[in-house]
XYZ file of C-alpha atoms in Angstrom:
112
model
C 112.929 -32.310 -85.294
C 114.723 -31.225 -82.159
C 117.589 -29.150 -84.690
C 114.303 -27.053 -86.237
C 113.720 -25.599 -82.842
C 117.323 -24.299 -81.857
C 117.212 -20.513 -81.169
C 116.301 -19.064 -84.065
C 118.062 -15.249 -84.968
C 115.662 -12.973 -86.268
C 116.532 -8.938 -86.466
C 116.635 -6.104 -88.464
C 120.342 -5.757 -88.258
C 121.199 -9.252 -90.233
C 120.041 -7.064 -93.116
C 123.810 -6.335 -93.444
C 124.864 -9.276 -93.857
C 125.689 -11.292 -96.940
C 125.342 -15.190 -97.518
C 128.190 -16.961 -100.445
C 127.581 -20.259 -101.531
C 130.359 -22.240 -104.159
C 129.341 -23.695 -107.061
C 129.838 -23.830 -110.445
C 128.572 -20.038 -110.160
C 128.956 -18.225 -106.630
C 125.617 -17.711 -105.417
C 125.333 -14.448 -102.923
C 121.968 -13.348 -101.283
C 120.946 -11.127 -98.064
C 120.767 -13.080 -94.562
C 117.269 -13.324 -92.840
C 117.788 -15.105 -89.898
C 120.208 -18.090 -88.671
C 120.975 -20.463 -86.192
C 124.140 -22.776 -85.062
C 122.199 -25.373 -87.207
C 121.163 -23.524 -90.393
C 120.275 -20.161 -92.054
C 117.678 -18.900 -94.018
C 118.485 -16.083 -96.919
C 116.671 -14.431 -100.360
C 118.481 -14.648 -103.688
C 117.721 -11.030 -105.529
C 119.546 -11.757 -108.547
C 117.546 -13.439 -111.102
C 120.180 -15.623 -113.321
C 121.245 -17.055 -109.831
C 118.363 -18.252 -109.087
C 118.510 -21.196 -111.375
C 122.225 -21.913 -110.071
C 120.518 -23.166 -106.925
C 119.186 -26.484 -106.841
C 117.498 -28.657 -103.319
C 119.341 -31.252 -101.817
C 122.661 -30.374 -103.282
C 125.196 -29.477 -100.637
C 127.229 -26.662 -100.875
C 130.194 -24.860 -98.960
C 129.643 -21.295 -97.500
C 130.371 -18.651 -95.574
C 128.854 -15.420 -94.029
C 130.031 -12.481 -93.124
C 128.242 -8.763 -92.157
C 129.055 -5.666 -90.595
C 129.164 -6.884 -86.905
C 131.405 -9.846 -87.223
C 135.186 -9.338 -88.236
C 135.575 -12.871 -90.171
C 133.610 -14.651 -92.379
C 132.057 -17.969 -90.738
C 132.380 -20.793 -92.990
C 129.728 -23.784 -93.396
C 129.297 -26.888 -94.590
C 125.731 -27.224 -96.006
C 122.765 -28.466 -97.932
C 119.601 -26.830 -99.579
C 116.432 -27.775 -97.398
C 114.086 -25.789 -99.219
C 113.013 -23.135 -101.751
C 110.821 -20.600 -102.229
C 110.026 -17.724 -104.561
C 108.462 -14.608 -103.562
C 107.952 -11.891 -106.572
C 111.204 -11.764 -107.931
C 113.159 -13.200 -104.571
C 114.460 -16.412 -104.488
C 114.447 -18.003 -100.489
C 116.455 -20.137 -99.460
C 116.851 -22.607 -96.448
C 119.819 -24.047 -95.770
C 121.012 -26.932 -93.090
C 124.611 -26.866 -91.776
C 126.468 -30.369 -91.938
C 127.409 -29.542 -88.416
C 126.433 -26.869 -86.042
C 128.516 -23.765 -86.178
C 129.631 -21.348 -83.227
C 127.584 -18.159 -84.152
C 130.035 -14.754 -83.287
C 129.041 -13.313 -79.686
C 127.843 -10.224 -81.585
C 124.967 -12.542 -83.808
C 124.124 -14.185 -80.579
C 123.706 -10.510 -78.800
C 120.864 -9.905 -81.852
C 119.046 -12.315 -79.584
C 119.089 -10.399 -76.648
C 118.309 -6.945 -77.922
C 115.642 -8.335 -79.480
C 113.656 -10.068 -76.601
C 114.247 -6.544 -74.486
């Protein structure tokens, strides 16, 4: 359980950032929080939410208003959850990804 306790990113300002997943449909949904070993995000759109199934891996990528690129990702589903009419998602990165110095400053502003 050691990769559920890497340094979770948590703040206000991932709220600009957007989450793709490739399927048979592209699934798109608003980042909550993320590490180098997996993300969490909420599906908004209704007809995606059946697009998404648990288990299944999936390519990805991010990208937000701080960062210049998107960050691609190898993934699979660890979890669901609905909440009202949101869809949450967990994911778990294949391998861990190098997280852009300006997601990893989130961090820091947010300890202060």
């Amino acid at each position: 359980m050691e990769r559920r306790n890497s340094g979770r990113i948590r703040s206000k300002a991932l709220s600009g950032f957007h989450v793709y997943l490739d399927s048979d449909v592209q699934i798109q949904g608003q980042l909550i929080d993320i590490s180098e070993t997996g993300l969490q995000f909420a599906i908004t759109t209704i007809n995606e939410t059946d697009a998404v199934l648990e288990a299944t891996a999936y390519t990805g990528f991010f990208i937000g208003s701080l960062i210049d690129d998107e960050v691609h990702f190898d993934s699979r589903i660890l979890w669901l959850r609905k909440e009202g009419n949101t869809l949450l998602v967990g994911i778990e990165f294949f391998e861990p990804i190098e997280l852009p110095s300006t997601v990893l400053a989130l961090k820091m502003s947010e300890a202060e």
